[in-house]
mmCIF file of the C-alpha atoms, coordinates in Angstrom:
data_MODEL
# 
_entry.id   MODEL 
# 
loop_
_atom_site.group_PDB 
_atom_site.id 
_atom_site.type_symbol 
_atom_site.label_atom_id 
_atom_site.label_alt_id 
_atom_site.label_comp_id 
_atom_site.label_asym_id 
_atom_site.label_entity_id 
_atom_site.label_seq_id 
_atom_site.pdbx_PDB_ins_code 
_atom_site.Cartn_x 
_atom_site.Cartn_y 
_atom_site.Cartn_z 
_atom_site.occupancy 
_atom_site.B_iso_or_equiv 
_atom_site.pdbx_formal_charge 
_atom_site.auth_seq_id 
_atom_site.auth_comp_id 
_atom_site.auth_asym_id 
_atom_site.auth_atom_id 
_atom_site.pdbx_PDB_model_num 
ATOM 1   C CA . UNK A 1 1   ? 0.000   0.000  0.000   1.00 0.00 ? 1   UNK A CA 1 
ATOM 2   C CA . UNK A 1 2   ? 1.373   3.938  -1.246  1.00 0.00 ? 2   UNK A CA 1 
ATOM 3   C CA . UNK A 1 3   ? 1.356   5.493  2.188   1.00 0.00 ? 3   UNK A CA 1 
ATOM 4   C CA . UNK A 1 4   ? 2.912   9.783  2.066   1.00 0.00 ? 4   UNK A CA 1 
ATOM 5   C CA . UNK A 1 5   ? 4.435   10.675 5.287   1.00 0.00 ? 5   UNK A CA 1 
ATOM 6   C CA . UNK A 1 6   ? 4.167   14.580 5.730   1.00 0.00 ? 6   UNK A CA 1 
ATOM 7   C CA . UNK A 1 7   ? 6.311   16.080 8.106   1.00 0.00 ? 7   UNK A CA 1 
ATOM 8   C CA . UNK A 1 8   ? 7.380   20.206 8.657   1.00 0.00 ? 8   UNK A CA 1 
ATOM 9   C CA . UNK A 1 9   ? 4.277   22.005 9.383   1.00 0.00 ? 9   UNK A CA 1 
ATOM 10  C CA . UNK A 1 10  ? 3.772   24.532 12.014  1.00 0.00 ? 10  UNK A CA 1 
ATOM 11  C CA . UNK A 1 11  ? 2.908   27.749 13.503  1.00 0.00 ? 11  UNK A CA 1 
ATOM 12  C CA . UNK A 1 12  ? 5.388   30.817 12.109  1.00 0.00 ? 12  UNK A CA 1 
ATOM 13  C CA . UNK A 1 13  ? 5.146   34.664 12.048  1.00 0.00 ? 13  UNK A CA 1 
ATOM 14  C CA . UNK A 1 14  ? 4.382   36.345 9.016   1.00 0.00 ? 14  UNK A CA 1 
ATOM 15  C CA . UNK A 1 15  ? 8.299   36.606 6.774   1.00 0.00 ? 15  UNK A CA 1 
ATOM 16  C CA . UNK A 1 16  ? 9.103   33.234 8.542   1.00 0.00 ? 16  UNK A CA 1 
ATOM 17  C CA . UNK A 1 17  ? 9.795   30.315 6.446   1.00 0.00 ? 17  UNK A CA 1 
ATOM 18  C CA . UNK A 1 18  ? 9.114   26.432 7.194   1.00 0.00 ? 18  UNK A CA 1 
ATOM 19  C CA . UNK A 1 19  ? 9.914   23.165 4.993   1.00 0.00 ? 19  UNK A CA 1 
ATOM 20  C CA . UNK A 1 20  ? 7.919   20.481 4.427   1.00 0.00 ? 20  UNK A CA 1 
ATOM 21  C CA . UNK A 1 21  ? 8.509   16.915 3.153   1.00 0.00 ? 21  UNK A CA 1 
ATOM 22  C CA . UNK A 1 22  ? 6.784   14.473 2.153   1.00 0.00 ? 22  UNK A CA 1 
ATOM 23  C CA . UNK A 1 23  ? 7.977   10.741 2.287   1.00 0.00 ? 23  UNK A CA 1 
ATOM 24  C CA . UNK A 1 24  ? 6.498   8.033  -0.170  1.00 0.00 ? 24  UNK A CA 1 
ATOM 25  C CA . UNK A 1 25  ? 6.860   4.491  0.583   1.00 0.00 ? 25  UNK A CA 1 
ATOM 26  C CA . UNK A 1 26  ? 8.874   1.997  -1.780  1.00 0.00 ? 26  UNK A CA 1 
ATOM 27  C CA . UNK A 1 27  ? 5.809   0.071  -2.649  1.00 0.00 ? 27  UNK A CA 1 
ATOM 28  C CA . UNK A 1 28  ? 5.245   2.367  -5.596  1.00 0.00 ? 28  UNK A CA 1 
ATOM 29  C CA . UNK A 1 29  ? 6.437   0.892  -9.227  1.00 0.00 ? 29  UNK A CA 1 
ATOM 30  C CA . UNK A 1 30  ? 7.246   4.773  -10.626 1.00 0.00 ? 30  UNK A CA 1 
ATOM 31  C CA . UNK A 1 31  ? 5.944   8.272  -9.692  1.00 0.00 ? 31  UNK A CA 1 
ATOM 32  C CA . UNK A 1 32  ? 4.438   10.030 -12.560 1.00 0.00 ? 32  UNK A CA 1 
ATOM 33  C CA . UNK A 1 33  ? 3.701   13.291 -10.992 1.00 0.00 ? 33  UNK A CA 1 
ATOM 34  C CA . UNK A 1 34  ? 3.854   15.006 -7.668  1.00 0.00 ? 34  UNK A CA 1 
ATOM 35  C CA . UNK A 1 35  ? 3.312   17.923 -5.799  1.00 0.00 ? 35  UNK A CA 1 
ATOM 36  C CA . UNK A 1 36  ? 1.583   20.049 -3.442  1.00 0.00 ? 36  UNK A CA 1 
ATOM 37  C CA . UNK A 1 37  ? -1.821  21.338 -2.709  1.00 0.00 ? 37  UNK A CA 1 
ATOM 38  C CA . UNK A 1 38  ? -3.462  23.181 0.096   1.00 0.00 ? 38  UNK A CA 1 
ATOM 39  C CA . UNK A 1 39  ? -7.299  23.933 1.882   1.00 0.00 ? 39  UNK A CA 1 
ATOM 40  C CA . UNK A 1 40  ? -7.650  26.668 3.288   1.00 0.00 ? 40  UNK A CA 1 
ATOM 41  C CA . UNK A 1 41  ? -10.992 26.686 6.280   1.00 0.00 ? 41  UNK A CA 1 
ATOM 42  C CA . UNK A 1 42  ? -14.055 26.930 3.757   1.00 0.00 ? 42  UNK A CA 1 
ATOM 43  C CA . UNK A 1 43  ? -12.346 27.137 0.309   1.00 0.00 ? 43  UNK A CA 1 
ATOM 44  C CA . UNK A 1 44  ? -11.066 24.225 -1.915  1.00 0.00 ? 44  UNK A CA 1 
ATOM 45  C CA . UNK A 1 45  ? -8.342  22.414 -1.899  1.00 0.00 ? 45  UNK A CA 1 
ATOM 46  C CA . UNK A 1 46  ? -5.647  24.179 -4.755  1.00 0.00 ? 46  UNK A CA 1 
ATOM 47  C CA . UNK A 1 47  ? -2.399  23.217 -6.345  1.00 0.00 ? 47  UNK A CA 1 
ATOM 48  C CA . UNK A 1 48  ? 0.424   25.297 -4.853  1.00 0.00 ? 48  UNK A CA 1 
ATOM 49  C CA . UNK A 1 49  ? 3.569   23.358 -6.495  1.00 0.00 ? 49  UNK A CA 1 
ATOM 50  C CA . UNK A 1 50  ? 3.802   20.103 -8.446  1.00 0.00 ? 50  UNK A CA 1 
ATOM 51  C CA . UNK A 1 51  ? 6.134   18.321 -10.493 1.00 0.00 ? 51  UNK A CA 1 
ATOM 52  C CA . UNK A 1 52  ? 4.488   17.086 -13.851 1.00 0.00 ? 52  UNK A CA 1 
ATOM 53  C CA . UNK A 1 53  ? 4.609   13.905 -15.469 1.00 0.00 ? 53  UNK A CA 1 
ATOM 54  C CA . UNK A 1 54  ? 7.505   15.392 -17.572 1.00 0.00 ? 54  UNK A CA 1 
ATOM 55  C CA . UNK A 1 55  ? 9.530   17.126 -15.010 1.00 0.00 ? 55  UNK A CA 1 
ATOM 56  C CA . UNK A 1 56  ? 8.691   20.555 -15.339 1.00 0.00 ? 56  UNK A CA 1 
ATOM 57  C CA . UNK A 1 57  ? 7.502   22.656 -12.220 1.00 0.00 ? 57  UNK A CA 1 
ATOM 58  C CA . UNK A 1 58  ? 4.333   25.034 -12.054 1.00 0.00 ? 58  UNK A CA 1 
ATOM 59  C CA . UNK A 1 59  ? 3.448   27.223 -9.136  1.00 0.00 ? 59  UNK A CA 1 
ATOM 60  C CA . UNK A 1 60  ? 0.010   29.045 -8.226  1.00 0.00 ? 60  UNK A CA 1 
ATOM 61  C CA . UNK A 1 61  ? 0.525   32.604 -8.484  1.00 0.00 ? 61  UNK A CA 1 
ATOM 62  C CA . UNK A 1 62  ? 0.219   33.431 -4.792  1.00 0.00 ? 62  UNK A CA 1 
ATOM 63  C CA . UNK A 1 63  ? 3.285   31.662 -4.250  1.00 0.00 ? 63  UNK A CA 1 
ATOM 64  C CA . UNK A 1 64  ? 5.700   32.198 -6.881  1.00 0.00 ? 64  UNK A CA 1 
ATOM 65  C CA . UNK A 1 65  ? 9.098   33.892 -6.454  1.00 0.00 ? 65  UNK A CA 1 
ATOM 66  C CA . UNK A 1 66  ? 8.362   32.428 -2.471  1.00 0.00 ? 66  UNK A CA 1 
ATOM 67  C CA . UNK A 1 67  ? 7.832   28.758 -2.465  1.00 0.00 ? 67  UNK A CA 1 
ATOM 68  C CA . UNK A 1 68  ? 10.195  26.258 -4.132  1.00 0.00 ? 68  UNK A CA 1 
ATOM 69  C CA . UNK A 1 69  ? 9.764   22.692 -4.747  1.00 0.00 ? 69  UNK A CA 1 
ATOM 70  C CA . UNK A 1 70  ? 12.289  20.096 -4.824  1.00 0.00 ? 70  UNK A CA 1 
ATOM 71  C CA . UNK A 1 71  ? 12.569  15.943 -5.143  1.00 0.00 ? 71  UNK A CA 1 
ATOM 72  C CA . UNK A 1 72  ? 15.171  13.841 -4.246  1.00 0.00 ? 72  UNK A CA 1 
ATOM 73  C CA . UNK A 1 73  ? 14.391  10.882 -6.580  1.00 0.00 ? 73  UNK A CA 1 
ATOM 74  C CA . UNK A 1 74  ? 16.350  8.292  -4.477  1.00 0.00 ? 74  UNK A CA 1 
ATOM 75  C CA . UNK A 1 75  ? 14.339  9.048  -1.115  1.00 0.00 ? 75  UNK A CA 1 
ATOM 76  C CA . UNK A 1 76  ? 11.798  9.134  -3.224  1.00 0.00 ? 76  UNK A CA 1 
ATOM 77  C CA . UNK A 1 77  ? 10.703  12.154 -1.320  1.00 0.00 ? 77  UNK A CA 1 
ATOM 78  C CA . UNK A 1 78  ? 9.335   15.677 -2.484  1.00 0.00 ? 78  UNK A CA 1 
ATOM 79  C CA . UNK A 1 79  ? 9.702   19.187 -1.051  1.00 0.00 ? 79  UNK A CA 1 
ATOM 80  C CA . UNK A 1 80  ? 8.363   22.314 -0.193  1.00 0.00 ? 80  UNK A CA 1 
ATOM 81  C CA . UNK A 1 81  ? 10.025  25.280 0.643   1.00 0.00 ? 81  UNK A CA 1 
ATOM 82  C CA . UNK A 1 82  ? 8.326   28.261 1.778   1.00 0.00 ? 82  UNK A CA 1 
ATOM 83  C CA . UNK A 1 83  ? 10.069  31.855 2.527   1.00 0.00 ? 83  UNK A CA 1 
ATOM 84  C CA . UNK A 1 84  ? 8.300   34.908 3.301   1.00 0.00 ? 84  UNK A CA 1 
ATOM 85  C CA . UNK A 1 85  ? 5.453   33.252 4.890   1.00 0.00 ? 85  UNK A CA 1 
ATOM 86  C CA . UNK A 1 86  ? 2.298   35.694 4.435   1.00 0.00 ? 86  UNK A CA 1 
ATOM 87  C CA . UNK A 1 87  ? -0.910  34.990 6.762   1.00 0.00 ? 87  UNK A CA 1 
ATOM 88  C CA . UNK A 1 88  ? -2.861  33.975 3.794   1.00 0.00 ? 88  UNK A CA 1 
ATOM 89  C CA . UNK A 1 89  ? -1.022  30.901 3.551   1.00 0.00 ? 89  UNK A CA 1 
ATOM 90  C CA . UNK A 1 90  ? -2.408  29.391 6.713   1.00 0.00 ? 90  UNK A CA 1 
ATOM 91  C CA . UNK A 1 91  ? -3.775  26.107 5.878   1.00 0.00 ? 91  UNK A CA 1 
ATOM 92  C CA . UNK A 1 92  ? -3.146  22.904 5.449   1.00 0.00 ? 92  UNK A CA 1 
ATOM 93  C CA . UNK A 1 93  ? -1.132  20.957 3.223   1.00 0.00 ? 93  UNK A CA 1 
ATOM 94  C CA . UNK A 1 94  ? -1.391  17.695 1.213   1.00 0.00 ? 94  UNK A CA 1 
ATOM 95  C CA . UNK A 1 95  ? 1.533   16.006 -0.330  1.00 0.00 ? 95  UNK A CA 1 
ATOM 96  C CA . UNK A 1 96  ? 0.227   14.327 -3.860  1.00 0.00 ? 96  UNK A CA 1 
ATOM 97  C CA . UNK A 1 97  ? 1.392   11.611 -6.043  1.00 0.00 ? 97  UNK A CA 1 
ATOM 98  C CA . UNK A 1 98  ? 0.736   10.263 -9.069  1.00 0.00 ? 98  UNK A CA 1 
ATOM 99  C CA . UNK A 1 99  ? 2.067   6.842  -9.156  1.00 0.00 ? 99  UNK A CA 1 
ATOM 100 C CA . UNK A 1 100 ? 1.640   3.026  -10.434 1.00 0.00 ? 100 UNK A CA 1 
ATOM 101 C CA . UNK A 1 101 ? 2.439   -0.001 -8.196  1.00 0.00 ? 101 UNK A CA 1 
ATOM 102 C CA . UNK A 1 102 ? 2.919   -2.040 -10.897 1.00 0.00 ? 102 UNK A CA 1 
ATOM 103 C CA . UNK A 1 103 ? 4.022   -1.885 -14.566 1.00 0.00 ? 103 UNK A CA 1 
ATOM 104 C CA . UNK A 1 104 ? 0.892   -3.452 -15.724 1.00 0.00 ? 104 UNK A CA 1 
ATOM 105 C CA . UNK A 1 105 ? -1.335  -0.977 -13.481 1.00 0.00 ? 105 UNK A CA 1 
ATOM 106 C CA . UNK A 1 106 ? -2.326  2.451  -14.440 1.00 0.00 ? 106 UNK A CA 1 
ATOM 107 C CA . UNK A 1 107 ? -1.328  5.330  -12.309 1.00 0.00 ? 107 UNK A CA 1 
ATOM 108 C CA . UNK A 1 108 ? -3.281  6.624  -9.607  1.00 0.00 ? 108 UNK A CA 1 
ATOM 109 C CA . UNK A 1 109 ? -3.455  9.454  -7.020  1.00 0.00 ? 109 UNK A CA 1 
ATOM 110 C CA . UNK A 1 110 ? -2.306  9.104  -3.725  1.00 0.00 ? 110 UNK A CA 1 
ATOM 111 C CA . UNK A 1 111 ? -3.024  11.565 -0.190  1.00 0.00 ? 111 UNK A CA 1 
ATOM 112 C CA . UNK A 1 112 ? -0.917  12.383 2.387   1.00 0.00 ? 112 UNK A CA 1 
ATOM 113 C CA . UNK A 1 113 ? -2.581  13.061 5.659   1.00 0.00 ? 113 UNK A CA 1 
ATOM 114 C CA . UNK A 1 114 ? -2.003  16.862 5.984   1.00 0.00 ? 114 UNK A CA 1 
ATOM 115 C CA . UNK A 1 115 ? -0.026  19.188 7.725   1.00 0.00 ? 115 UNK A CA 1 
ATOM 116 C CA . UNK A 1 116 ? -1.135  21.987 9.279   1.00 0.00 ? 116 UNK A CA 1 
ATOM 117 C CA . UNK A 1 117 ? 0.750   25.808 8.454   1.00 0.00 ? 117 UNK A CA 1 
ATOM 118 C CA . UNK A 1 118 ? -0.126  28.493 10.444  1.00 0.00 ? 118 UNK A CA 1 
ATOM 119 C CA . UNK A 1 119 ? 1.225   32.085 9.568   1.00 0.00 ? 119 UNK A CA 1 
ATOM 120 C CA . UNK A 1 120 ? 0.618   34.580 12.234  1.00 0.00 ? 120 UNK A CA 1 
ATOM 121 C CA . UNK A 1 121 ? 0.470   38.525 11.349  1.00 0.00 ? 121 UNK A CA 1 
# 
């Protein structure tokens, strides 16, 4: 079974920074596509950084020139730096793969279980 471990949330003033990583387990085949999303209380649940099938990197607006996201394809483990921390970035945040467990299988999408960022003003 793909399990994501999460780790690097917290609370952090507003300009702060915090990392977050997210661990996937070796039962996965390959990883077509990873990245980052967050839910803020009462909105949806957006894309802030992924990793697509073909290596390239997109951001959400909000968060370019401050967020950065990096993979270490050997841990097989994805990252998420965040600088200059603004309040509006309280939320909390789902790692996201798109992986197969087998050659024969098609890919699917996998959940980490959230970690919560708090930004205080």
């Amino acid at each position: 079974q793909v399990q994501l471990v999460e780790s690097g949330g917290g609370l952090v003033q507003a300009g702060g920074s915090l990392r977050l990583s997210c661990a996937v387990s070796r039962s996965i085949f390959s990883i077509n596509a990873m990245g980052w999303y967050r839910q803020a209380p009462g909105k949806q649940r957006e894309l802030v950084a992924g990793f697509t099938s073909g290596g390239s990197t997109n951001y959400a607006d909000s968060v370019k020139g401050r967020f950065t996201i990096s993979r270490d394809n050997a841990k097989n483990t994805v990252y998420l730096q965040m600088n200059s921390l603004k309040p509006e970035d309280t939320a909390v945040y789902y790692c996201n793969v798109e992986a197969k467990t087998s050659p024969l299988l098609r890919p699917k999408d996998y959940w980490g279980q959230g970690t919560q960022v708090t930004v205080s003003s």
